[in-house]
Structures are given as C-alpha cells and as structure tokens.
Amino acid sequence: MKKSIISLMGTLAMMLLASCGSPSTGSWVSYSGDRQVERRVDSVLQLMTLEEKIGQMTQFSANWSITGPVMSDDFKPYLEKGLIGSIFNATSVEGIRRMQQIAVDSTRLGIPILFGQDVIHGYKTIFPIPLAEACSWDLEMMRRTAEIAAIEAASDGINWTFAPMVDIGRDARWGRVMEGAGEDPYLGSRVAEARVAGFQGGVDGKALVEVHTLLATGKHLAAYGAAEAGRDYHTAELSEHTLRNVYLPPYEAAAKAGVGTFMASFNEINGVPATGDRWLMTDILRGEWGFRGFVVSDYTGVNELVPHGFAEDEQHAAELAVHAGIDMDMTGATFIKNLTQSVEEGKVPEQTIDNAARRILEMKFLLGLFDDPYRYLNEERARKNSMTPEFMETARKAVAASVVLLKNEDNLLPIPKETEATLALVGPLMNDSINLNGEWAGLGDRNKSVPILKGLTEKYKDSAVKLIYAEGSSIDETTPARIAEAVSAARRADIVVAAVGESYHWSGEAAVRTDIRLPEAQRQLLGALKETGKPIVLVNLSGRPLDLSREEEEMDAILQAWFPGTQGGHGIADVIAGDYNPSARLVMSFPRNVGQLPIYYNRKNTGRPVDLNDERVDYKSNYLDSSITPLYPFGYGLSYTTYVISDLALDKSSMKAVDDRITVTATVQNSGEREGEMVVQLYVRDLVGSVTRPVKELKGFQKIALKAGESRQVTFELRAEDLAFYGIDMKKKTEPGNFTLWVAQSSDDNGNEATFSIE
Ligand code: BGC
C-alpha cells in the first residue's frame, strides 16, 4: 500500500524520536523515571488523533485462524486505519509478520502492534501446569521454566504473555486453580515474583527487556478464585480484611516485582465488577502499590459490565472501565466504538485517554518495538530455541519435582530397575499423550508429549522389571470386558500401576466440577483391581485436588502427577523407578469430600474450635459426617527417605514491632537411606489480634538437599514486618503480642514449636 507524504513524514518523525537511546536497557521497574522514554512517548502522542489513541487501547483476537484466512474480517478495517494497539491469539509467524507490516507500513503513524498470547506453562515445550510446578517449591526452577517459555515464544513474534495467574485457590471445584500457585498468600507471592522474573527477564525484580523476554501480566485482579461455590465468573463476596490479607498479596508481589501489565478479573467483588472498580484498579494498584504499567480487561470483560447490571449499555460500560483504570479493552471493541463520543460529550476527560495510551506506548518502547517492530520475529532464533535438548531436560526435571507422593504403604515405591517383578500398567491415562499437557497449552503439540507407558517402557528396557499393559477403562467409560482384561493383566503381575484422573478439559477456564471424585468408570476399574489383592500404585493426573478418600483407603501408593506436560512420561517414570526421590509438597489442601470446600490450612480458629483428636463433640465447629481436616494438608508430601527436624532455637524470645528480627534455627536430618530434597517450612500463629488471625501462616521455606544420614542447620530470619497484616483500622502493621512458631515438614506438623513475643 502507498503511503501519503504526510503519513510518511509523521512516521519518520516518530521513528527518529523513537529510536534515540537503546530500548533494550530499559527497566520495567524504573522506566517511569526514565525521562527519555517519556519524551519519546510524548512525541508520538502529540501526533495522534483522539481516535488513534483509543485505537491503542483496543485489542482484538486473531482467533487462531491466521494460518487460514489472513485475519478475521471484524478487526481488519481497524488494523488498516491504525486503530489497534494489540492482537492476541495470532499463532502463525507469517500472520504476525503481515499484520505488523500493515500496522507499520500502511497506517498513518505506523505504530507497531503488541502481540499477546496465553503462554501459561510453556510455549512449545510444555511444563507441568502451574499448580503442579508450585508444588516443587523450587522458585529458581519456576523462574527458569517461565524464561524458557519466553525464549520460545519471543522468536515467534509474541511479545506479551497473559501470565502469571496469581489468584489464590481455596476451592478445588474451580477449574482455574490449575493455573495458579495454590492457597497460600506467602508462597503465592514468591511464585509470582519468580514467574514475573522468568517471563520478563532479569533477577530480583530488576527485569531488563531483552529480545528473549515477554511482557508479563499479573492476573486476574482480583479475587477471581473467591468465586462463590467455585463457579467460574461467579460473584466474590468477601470482606476487605480477607481481600487484603489473603487475596491481594500475590498481585502486590507481582506489581513490586515489576510486572508490566495486569488483567482485570471477570468477577464482581462486593457488588462491584473488577473491570469497573476504580478503588481496585487505580487507588490500590497504582496509588498503594505504585504500579506504572497498563491494565487490560479480560476477554469481553468491559461488555460484561452490562449483564452484571453495572452499566446500562456498552458505551456506559466503556466509560466506567476507563474511569476505573482499564487501559486496554480485550476483544470487546467497546472502547473503539464508544469512547470518542464519550470524550466529545464530556463524559470522559481526554486526559484519561492520554494516560491510557501513554502507558501502552511506553511498553512498546520498552519492548523495543519502535526500533524494530519485527525484532520478536526471528525464524532462525525460533528454530534454534524450540524444544531444545536442554529445555526437554528441564521439563523432565520439572515433572519429577512436581509429582507429590501422597501415600506409600510398605515402601511399595520406588520400583528400581533391579526389581524382579512384573508390572501391570493400566488405566485411561497410561498410554495417553493428549491429556498430558493440561489446559492452557495452546502451542504445545499434544502428540509430542511422552505417555507414561512410553516413559516406563524406556525406563525398564533391558531390566529385571517386566511390563504388561491393559487400559481397562477410558476416562469416563468402561465395559465389563475391558475391566476383565485389566484384571487379568493384574493377576499375571506382581504390582499394578494405574494411571487415572481427569480429562484435561475438566480444569481450566469454565471447567467447574461439583463432584471431584474419580469418574465412576475408573472407580469401577480400581475396585476390580483391588479385588485381585495385588498391590496398586495409583498415578493420578488432574488439574485440581480431587477427593481421593476412597483411593487413600484402598490403594497402596499414590502419586499426584497433575498434568505434567511434554516430558510427563519420563518424569513420572523417574519417580516410579526411584531415579528421582519425590520432594514436592502440596500447595492446595486435598479435601476428604466436596462438602468441605473451600478448605485451606490458614483458617480461623472460631469461638468453638474442635479438638482435632476428638472432633465428635456437640456444639463445636465441626461436621457430623466428616472431619474438618483435609485428607492431605497444605505442605504435605512424602519422600523415599525420612527427615527429622530438631533443635529448634530462637536467638531471642522477643522483638520490636519495627525494624527488628528473630533468627530461627533448626536441624534437619535425612534419617533414611537415600539422598533427597526437603522443603523446610516456617509457620507462625499470632495468638491475639485487633482482628482474628489464622491458626497458622507460612512465613518462610527452604528447599534443601541432604545425603542419607546428613544433618544440616537451617536458618530463617523472621522480620517483624513479615508479621504485619491489615488489622481493625485496615492499616498494615505488626501488632504486639504473643506468637507460636513451628519449623515443620507440613502445615499439620506441630513437632517443633517455640514461642516469642512482639513488644
Ligand atoms: C481468560 C484469560 C485469558 C484470556 C485470553 C480469558 O477468557 O480469563 O485468563 O488470558 O481469555 O485468552
């Protein structure tokens, strides 16, 4: 397309201004102080019409169809007029290049497009789902897997990922718990920081924009996981007390780690949909946390203010959203269709539009897109950086580090290669590759994922262990004949290994279950196998904690393998054969039944706490038909070795409420016969507060490796500020009083306890 002289001059002027200074040294954290970037953005803004600025605030989806028709018609006209800021779900490199070409060469100002994608747990190399990875408690590993995802994606033209999802998950019915780091605000915050650093590059929150990094998104602000009854998009009704003390910390941690963007959540909180919530999106996010990046709505989140009953029509919705602090409208087109009129009618100050467009342009500068709009498109880099042996190795280790050993009666596991035994390999997920990647793995080739059967076959090749296979059941269907086949295999074997669980579609967005047991067909299969009397190792694959009460009773060993990704079969085989000693610890409580949900370890005590050793007492906070404790608690996980914690000591028994710290030490011993890694957990209870305090709160952890028999002292620095919370006056501070502290192997381990006070 030919450009007019005027547009060419405009573009040139802008490019000249835009290219002074190196964008690749900009820092997400400090760019707001970077006068040079500000000046360059100003120079562009000055050239822009109102409509072009609103265009920057507009994002469309390419609907994955970019390899077919070049692009869907609904956004093509906008693209050609320079009225699009960002496009997502464009998955072909060629398609991205062509769209960028139109934006740069054929529009009046030639402003490059930001290309987004849900790069959630890997791009081509798929890592275990985020909930699984969090169970490794290995922050460096999570940083690295996010970094690898960024390296792979940032060659295919993607420069923005809608991750990390940092929503606290306390309710296993909600399918999106798979995307987060579980139920704990402290661990969730550390994981948020690690993932932001991994995607955006740099360490310690000093993220530097490199060509192999992606702009990250803290999502979904806020409390999306507090949806009533776990139903997706549902109402969240929660006090400011719980919002601030439980749900907001991981978002705040992401903001402080320099995340470039936030995404608003779909839900309402206390009557106000997040997308229209100025208190959340501006007062807290920008005012309190100092966030300087931009905020994108969720998919049609602005339009949804109408059915929420918060806006009269889409124009009103757009006005409310932009006033709240939403800078970009994802797919809904409400901004581009309405805001020009709203400004002209005096309903939205032009300054509001300028601020939003400025924030978006700043990110484009920082990503280097003004210097080279194609810098993220590099076929050679993509070829070199896709599913490399090193990435595969990291993925395999990530699988092994994420598998939680929940039960291991009579040390049935591991089954080393020297074992003279026949294994009957059964279950719907034993020879499956399609489900392994889990949800949100759009670009991962499901056919390339290693089935467990393949992993075990390679592992035990030429060894004393013999394998026979019979599926026995699909995920939710079986027949007597199929069960009989599996039973016959079990009878001919010494040990049964059954890979069971959910279909990957059963978790993720809009994937909510009210019955979180294994499907009936699989329960029938397991029941029949149990009758053979053969010991059974259960490998459970799921995107959420399941109710495994019956399996806990009937199975001999249980491995929670989540959705493990590309290297699933190999990583799981490493654990089964004992080449990796399981070290993962749960980050979400496993309930005994769905009726216990929501369930989490950091609960309140109530005025009528029940004695956990004797729960059946009348008029106590208990259940008539269930324990109040989970089946497997937060922080829990077994190993092929055993550990003992002892010698808990505090360097002093009291500290000041400000600028003070207590040094906590304890000895951790590997008391078993094989090397292993242990997650040492520090919990605290604040006995009395201006508002009630949880019965336990995680305040620190360390993952340490110990040889058989080895002992090591671990040290935690507990700072007074680590104990701060939002009290009765809704101010965050550390209140004086008495505390109990535990150094523990799990949230229900009370073996090493000490007390201290705050003056
Ligand atoms: C999800 C977001 C996601 C977006 C784009 C929405 O439906 O809630 O998490 O980033 O779609 O795919």
Coordinates of N, CA and C and ligand atoms in Angstrom, one line a residue, residues 59 88-89 117-118 120 162-163 165 176 179 219-220 224 232-233 263-264 266 297-299 330 440 509, ligand 1:
Q59 N -7.7 -4.1 21.7 CA -7.1 -5.4 21.4 C -8.1 -6.3 20.8
F88 N -4.1 -10.6 19.9 CA -3.6 -11.9 20.5 C -4.2 -13.1 19.8
N89 N -3.7 -14.2 20.2 CA -4.0 -15.5 19.6 C -3.8 -15.5 18.1
Q117 N -0.4 -13.5 23.9 CA -0.7 -14.9 23.8 C -0.7 -15.5 25.3
D118 N -1.6 -16.4 25.5 CA -1.6 -17.1 26.8 C -0.4 -18.1 26.8
I120 N 1.3 -19.9 29.2 CA 1.0 -20.1 30.7 C 1.9 -21.0 31.3
F162 N -0.1 -13.5 28.9 CA -1.1 -13.2 29.9 C -0.8 -14.2 31.1
A163 N 0.3 -14.0 31.7 CA 0.7 -14.9 32.8 C 1.7 -14.1 33.6
M165 N -0.8 -16.2 36.3 CA -2.0 -16.1 37.0 C -1.7 -16.3 38.5
R176 N -9.9 -23.3 37.5 CA -8.8 -22.4 37.2 C -7.7 -22.5 38.3
E179 N -4.1 -23.0 37.2 CA -3.2 -22.0 36.6 C -2.4 -21.3 37.7
K219 N -2.5 -11.6 36.7 CA -3.9 -11.8 36.6 C -4.5 -12.7 37.6
H220 N -5.8 -12.7 37.8 CA -6.8 -11.7 37.3 C -7.1 -10.9 38.5
Y224 N -10.4 -13.5 41.8 CA -11.2 -14.3 40.8 C -11.4 -15.7 41.5
D232 N -17.3 -20.6 37.9 CA -16.5 -19.7 37.2 C -17.2 -18.4 36.9
Y233 N -16.6 -17.3 37.0 CA -17.1 -15.9 36.7 C -18.1 -15.5 37.8
M263 N -4.2 -7.8 34.4 CA -5.5 -8.1 33.7 C -6.6 -8.1 34.8
A264 N -7.7 -7.4 34.5 CA -8.8 -7.3 35.4 C -9.5 -8.7 35.4
F266 N -12.9 -11.2 35.9 CA -14.3 -11.2 35.4 C -15.3 -10.9 36.5
S297 N -8.4 -5.4 30.2 CA -9.6 -6.1 30.7 C -9.4 -7.6 30.3
D298 N -10.2 -8.4 30.9 CA -10.3 -9.8 30.4 C -11.2 -9.8 29.2
Y299 N -11.2 -10.9 28.6 CA -11.9 -11.1 27.3 C -13.4 -10.7 27.4
M330 N -9.9 -5.9 25.9 CA -9.6 -7.1 25.2 C -10.9 -7.6 24.4
W440 N -4.5 -24.7 28.8 CA -3.7 -23.5 28.6 C -2.3 -23.9 28.0
E509 N -10.4 -22.8 32.3 CA -11.5 -21.8 32.4 C -12.8 -22.5 32.1
Ligands
BGC1 C1 -9.2 -15.7 30.3 C2 -7.8 -15.0 30.5 C3 -7.1 -15.2 29.2 C4 -7.9 -14.5 28.1 C5 -7.2 -14.6 26.7 C6 -9.9 -15.2 29.1 O1 -11.1 -15.9 28.9 O2 -9.9 -15.5 31.5 O3 -7.1 -15.6 31.5 O4 -5.8 -14.5 29.3 O5 -9.1 -15.2 28.0 O6 -7.2 -15.8 26.2

